[in-house]
PDB file of C-alpha atoms in Angstrom:
ATOM      1  CA  MET A   1     -18.428  -1.039   1.755  1.00  0.00           C
ATOM      2  CA  ASN A   2     -16.620   2.287   1.445  1.00  0.00           C
ATOM      3  CA  LEU A   3     -12.949   1.635   2.147  1.00  0.00           C
ATOM      4  CA  HIS A   4     -10.441   4.308   3.072  1.00  0.00           C
ATOM      5  CA  LEU A   5      -7.210   3.693   1.182  1.00  0.00           C
ATOM      6  CA  LEU A   6      -3.976   5.541   1.752  1.00  0.00           C
ATOM      7  CA  LEU A   7      -1.246   5.868  -0.860  1.00  0.00           C
ATOM      8  CA  ALA A   8       2.181   7.030   0.302  1.00  0.00           C
ATOM      9  CA  ASP A   9       4.257   7.782  -2.798  1.00  0.00           C
ATOM     10  CA  ASP A  10       6.499  10.669  -3.835  1.00  0.00           C
ATOM     11  CA  ASP A  11       6.040  10.197  -7.607  1.00  0.00           C
ATOM     12  CA  ILE A  12       3.276  12.612  -8.609  1.00  0.00           C
ATOM     13  CA  ASP A  13       2.545  10.810 -11.902  1.00  0.00           C
ATOM     14  CA  ASP A  14       2.198   7.472 -10.119  1.00  0.00           C
ATOM     15  CA  CYS A  15      -0.140   9.123  -7.590  1.00  0.00           C
ATOM     16  CA  ASP A  16      -2.264  10.581 -10.395  1.00  0.00           C
ATOM     17  CA  PHE A  17      -2.572   7.209 -12.164  1.00  0.00           C
ATOM     18  CA  PHE A  18      -3.414   5.499  -8.872  1.00  0.00           C
ATOM     19  CA  ARG A  19      -6.061   8.152  -8.115  1.00  0.00           C
ATOM     20  CA  GLU A  20      -7.588   7.691 -11.599  1.00  0.00           C
ATOM     21  CA  ALA A  21      -7.752   3.926 -11.045  1.00  0.00           C
ATOM     22  CA  ILE A  22      -9.487   4.458  -7.690  1.00  0.00           C
ATOM     23  CA  ASP A  23     -11.954   6.885  -9.296  1.00  0.00           C
ATOM     24  CA  GLU A  24     -12.850   4.260 -11.918  1.00  0.00           C
ATOM     25  CA  ILE A  25     -13.233   1.511  -9.327  1.00  0.00           C
ATOM     26  CA  GLY A  26     -15.565   3.714  -7.276  1.00  0.00           C
ATOM     27  CA  GLU A  27     -16.893   3.787  -3.699  1.00  0.00           C
ATOM     28  CA  LEU A  28     -13.418   4.240  -2.243  1.00  0.00           C
ATOM     29  CA  THR A  29     -11.889   7.099  -0.294  1.00  0.00           C
ATOM     30  CA  LEU A  30      -8.241   7.823  -1.062  1.00  0.00           C
ATOM     31  CA  SER A  31      -5.732   9.849   0.919  1.00  0.00           C
ATOM     32  CA  VAL A  32      -2.411  10.565  -0.815  1.00  0.00           C
ATOM     33  CA  LEU A  33       0.765  11.535   1.022  1.00  0.00           C
ATOM     34  CA  ASN A  34       4.095  12.202  -0.642  1.00  0.00           C
ATOM     35  CA  ASP A  35       6.748  11.190   1.871  1.00  0.00           C
ATOM     36  CA  GLY A  36       7.286   8.993   4.893  1.00  0.00           C
ATOM     37  CA  VAL A  37       7.238  11.822   7.419  1.00  0.00           C
ATOM     38  CA  GLU A  38       3.825  12.984   6.120  1.00  0.00           C
ATOM     39  CA  LEU A  39       2.592   9.397   6.337  1.00  0.00           C
ATOM     40  CA  MET A  40       3.612   8.901   9.942  1.00  0.00           C
ATOM     41  CA  ASN A  41       2.305  12.334  10.972  1.00  0.00           C
ATOM     42  CA  PHE A  42      -1.040  11.543   9.316  1.00  0.00           C
ATOM     43  CA  LEU A  43      -1.335   8.130  10.969  1.00  0.00           C
ATOM     44  CA  LEU A  44      -0.417   9.440  14.403  1.00  0.00           C
ATOM     45  CA  ALA A  45      -2.696  12.496  14.136  1.00  0.00           C
ATOM     46  CA  GLU A  46      -5.773  10.644  12.832  1.00  0.00           C
ATOM     47  CA  PRO A  47      -6.500   7.845  15.323  1.00  0.00           C
ATOM     48  CA  ILE A  48     -10.187   7.740  14.411  1.00  0.00           C
ATOM     49  CA  ASN A  49      -9.656   8.007  10.659  1.00  0.00           C
ATOM     50  CA  HIS A  50      -7.074   5.285  10.075  1.00  0.00           C
ATOM     51  CA  PRO A  51      -7.093   3.841   6.579  1.00  0.00           C
ATOM     52  CA  ASN A  52      -8.345   0.320   5.945  1.00  0.00           C
ATOM     53  CA  LEU A  53      -5.395  -0.342   3.664  1.00  0.00           C
ATOM     54  CA  ILE A  54      -2.012   1.356   3.040  1.00  0.00           C
ATOM     55  CA  PHE A  55      -0.272   1.255  -0.345  1.00  0.00           C
ATOM     56  CA  LEU A  56       3.334   2.085   0.483  1.00  0.00           C
ATOM     57  CA  ASP A  57       6.113   3.089  -1.882  1.00  0.00           C
ATOM     58  CA  LEU A  58       9.592   2.112  -0.706  1.00  0.00           C
ATOM     59  CA  ASN A  59      11.706   4.933  -2.109  1.00  0.00           C
ATOM     60  CA  MET A  60      10.413   8.169  -0.622  1.00  0.00           C
ATOM     61  CA  PRO A  61      12.199  11.255   0.658  1.00  0.00           C
ATOM     62  CA  LYS A  62      12.619  12.086   4.352  1.00  0.00           C
ATOM     63  CA  LYS A  63      11.679   8.558   5.468  1.00  0.00           C
ATOM     64  CA  SER A  64      11.615   5.423   3.336  1.00  0.00           C
ATOM     65  CA  GLY A  65       8.672   3.071   3.049  1.00  0.00           C
ATOM     66  CA  MET A  66      10.642   0.413   4.879  1.00  0.00           C
ATOM     67  CA  GLU A  67      11.354   2.791   7.783  1.00  0.00           C
ATOM     68  CA  CYS A  68       7.649   3.678   7.910  1.00  0.00           C
ATOM     69  CA  MET A  69       6.665   0.032   7.935  1.00  0.00           C
ATOM     70  CA  VAL A  70       8.957  -0.681  10.885  1.00  0.00           C
ATOM     71  CA  GLU A  71       7.369   2.233  12.777  1.00  0.00           C
ATOM     72  CA  ILE A  72       3.805   1.240  11.863  1.00  0.00           C
ATOM     73  CA  LYS A  73       4.332  -2.361  12.977  1.00  0.00           C
ATOM     74  CA  ALA A  74       5.775  -1.128  16.309  1.00  0.00           C
ATOM     75  CA  ILE A  75       2.709   0.970  17.225  1.00  0.00           C
ATOM     76  CA  ASN A  76      -0.192  -0.979  18.727  1.00  0.00           C
ATOM     77  CA  GLU A  77      -2.876   1.271  17.226  1.00  0.00           C
ATOM     78  CA  LEU A  78      -1.376   0.954  13.731  1.00  0.00           C
ATOM     79  CA  LYS A  79       0.209  -2.480  13.508  1.00  0.00           C
ATOM     80  CA  ASN A  80      -2.921  -4.228  12.229  1.00  0.00           C
ATOM     81  CA  ILE A  81      -3.478  -1.910   9.263  1.00  0.00           C
ATOM     82  CA  PRO A  82      -2.726  -4.034   6.182  1.00  0.00           C
ATOM     83  CA  ILE A  83       0.228  -2.750   4.154  1.00  0.00           C
ATOM     84  CA  ILE A  84       0.689  -3.410   0.464  1.00  0.00           C
ATOM     85  CA  ILE A  85       4.085  -2.389  -0.871  1.00  0.00           C
ATOM     86  CA  TYR A  86       3.691  -0.455  -4.140  1.00  0.00           C
ATOM     87  CA  SER A  87       7.132  -0.025  -5.664  1.00  0.00           C
ATOM     88  CA  THR A  88       8.907   0.298  -9.000  1.00  0.00           C
ATOM     89  CA  SER A  89      11.576  -2.266  -8.172  1.00  0.00           C
ATOM     90  CA  LEU A  90      11.197  -6.000  -7.705  1.00  0.00           C
ATOM     91  CA  ASP A  91      14.311  -7.096  -5.832  1.00  0.00           C
ATOM     92  CA  ARG A  92      13.565 -10.593  -4.496  1.00  0.00           C
ATOM     93  CA  THR A  93      15.791 -10.102  -1.450  1.00  0.00           C
ATOM     94  CA  VAL A  94      13.885  -6.944  -0.509  1.00  0.00           C
ATOM     95  CA  VAL A  95      10.548  -8.625  -1.294  1.00  0.00           C
ATOM     96  CA  ASN A  96      11.395 -11.504   1.054  1.00  0.00           C
ATOM     97  CA  GLN A  97      12.521  -9.069   3.752  1.00  0.00           C
ATOM     98  CA  LEU A  98       9.251  -7.127   3.474  1.00  0.00           C
ATOM     99  CA  TYR A  99       7.239 -10.325   3.758  1.00  0.00           C
ATOM    100  CA  ASP A 100       9.173 -11.226   6.902  1.00  0.00           C
ATOM    101  CA  MET A 101       8.526  -7.720   8.274  1.00  0.00           C
ATOM    102  CA  GLY A 102       4.771  -8.204   7.966  1.00  0.00           C
ATOM    103  CA  ALA A 103       3.735  -6.613   4.664  1.00  0.00           C
ATOM    104  CA  HIS A 104       0.611  -8.270   3.322  1.00  0.00           C
ATOM    105  CA  HIS A 105       1.356  -8.030  -0.400  1.00  0.00           C
ATOM    106  CA  TYR A 106       3.814  -6.570  -2.881  1.00  0.00           C
ATOM    107  CA  ILE A 107       2.903  -4.871  -6.146  1.00  0.00           C
ATOM    108  CA  GLN A 108       5.490  -3.861  -8.706  1.00  0.00           C
ATOM    109  CA  LYS A 109       4.090  -0.661 -10.219  1.00  0.00           C
ATOM    110  CA  PRO A 110       2.680  -1.506 -13.645  1.00  0.00           C
ATOM    111  CA  GLY A 111       3.597   0.667 -16.612  1.00  0.00           C
ATOM    112  CA  GLU A 112       0.121   0.676 -18.151  1.00  0.00           C
ATOM    113  CA  PHE A 113      -2.972   2.258 -16.631  1.00  0.00           C
ATOM    114  CA  ALA A 114      -5.172  -0.796 -17.281  1.00  0.00           C
ATOM    115  CA  ASN A 115      -2.739  -2.917 -15.272  1.00  0.00           C
ATOM    116  CA  ILE A 116      -2.619  -0.390 -12.430  1.00  0.00           C
ATOM    117  CA  LYS A 117      -6.379  -0.683 -12.151  1.00  0.00           C
ATOM    118  CA  LYS A 118      -6.160  -4.509 -12.256  1.00  0.00           C
ATOM    119  CA  VAL A 119      -3.614  -4.813  -9.445  1.00  0.00           C
ATOM    120  CA  VAL A 120      -5.418  -2.278  -7.269  1.00  0.00           C
ATOM    121  CA  GLU A 121      -8.706  -4.125  -7.793  1.00  0.00           C
ATOM    122  CA  LYS A 122      -7.010  -7.422  -6.920  1.00  0.00           C
ATOM    123  CA  ALA A 123      -5.536  -5.934  -3.750  1.00  0.00           C
ATOM    124  CA  ILE A 124      -8.892  -4.496  -2.697  1.00  0.00           C
ATOM    125  CA  SER A 125     -10.698  -7.759  -3.413  1.00  0.00           C
ATOM    126  CA  LEU A 126      -8.149  -9.637  -1.314  1.00  0.00           C
ATOM    127  CA  PHE A 127      -8.780  -7.210   1.503  1.00  0.00           C
ATOM    128  CA  THR A 128     -12.568  -7.313   1.226  1.00  0.00           C
ATOM    129  CA  ASP A 129     -12.500 -11.108   1.098  1.00  0.00           C
ATOM    130  CA  ALA A 130     -10.676 -11.001   4.459  1.00  0.00           C
ATOM    131  CA  ASN A 131      -7.798 -12.935   2.926  1.00  0.00           C
ATOM    132  CA  LEU A 132      -5.122 -10.405   3.838  1.00  0.00           C
ATOM    133  CA  GLN A 133      -4.830 -11.921   7.276  1.00  0.00           C
ATOM    134  CA  LEU A 134      -4.005 -15.248   5.616  1.00  0.00           C
ATOM    135  CA  ARG A 135      -0.595 -14.212   4.349  1.00  0.00           C
ATOM    136  CA  SER A 136       1.086 -16.622   1.992  1.00  0.00           C
ATOM    137  CA  LYS A 137       4.579 -16.220   0.566  1.00  0.00           C
ATOM    138  CA  ASP A 138       3.609 -17.849  -2.733  1.00  0.00           C
ATOM    139  CA  LYS A 139       0.782 -15.303  -3.196  1.00  0.00           C
ATOM    140  CA  PHE A 140       2.666 -12.311  -1.788  1.00  0.00           C
ATOM    141  CA  ILE A 141       3.318 -10.597  -5.146  1.00  0.00           C
ATOM    142  CA  ILE A 142       0.170  -9.302  -6.863  1.00  0.00           C
ATOM    143  CA  GLN A 143       0.405  -9.162 -10.642  1.00  0.00           C
ATOM    144  CA  PRO A 144      -2.039  -7.908 -13.298  1.00  0.00           C
TER     145      PRO A 144
END
């Protein structure tokens, strides 16, 4: 199954590491956007080419990940796209809020490439196993 993943993240180094992990995993298509406005424009302009899974950074310029998530969940054509938060911080209050808002999982960006690949593979396997629809607060945070 060739999945179309979308990464919305303004940190170029993080995007490069994520792209390298995807290249090593194989058989995946990746679109990378660098701010929330680009993300929303892409999603609204590409109704036929929606991603299967969105990895969403919270702290982006122009429009935050949280603002994007609110918009995505409010649009019928987009609201069922699974969203995995991919952020540097791990503030439990924010994590709980994102769960309540409908995010499927939360990944704190790992510092090592091997761990980036591990968490991305875990997220993809959860999606391909159709478990993303079975959201569980105790399994919300994906760790290497």
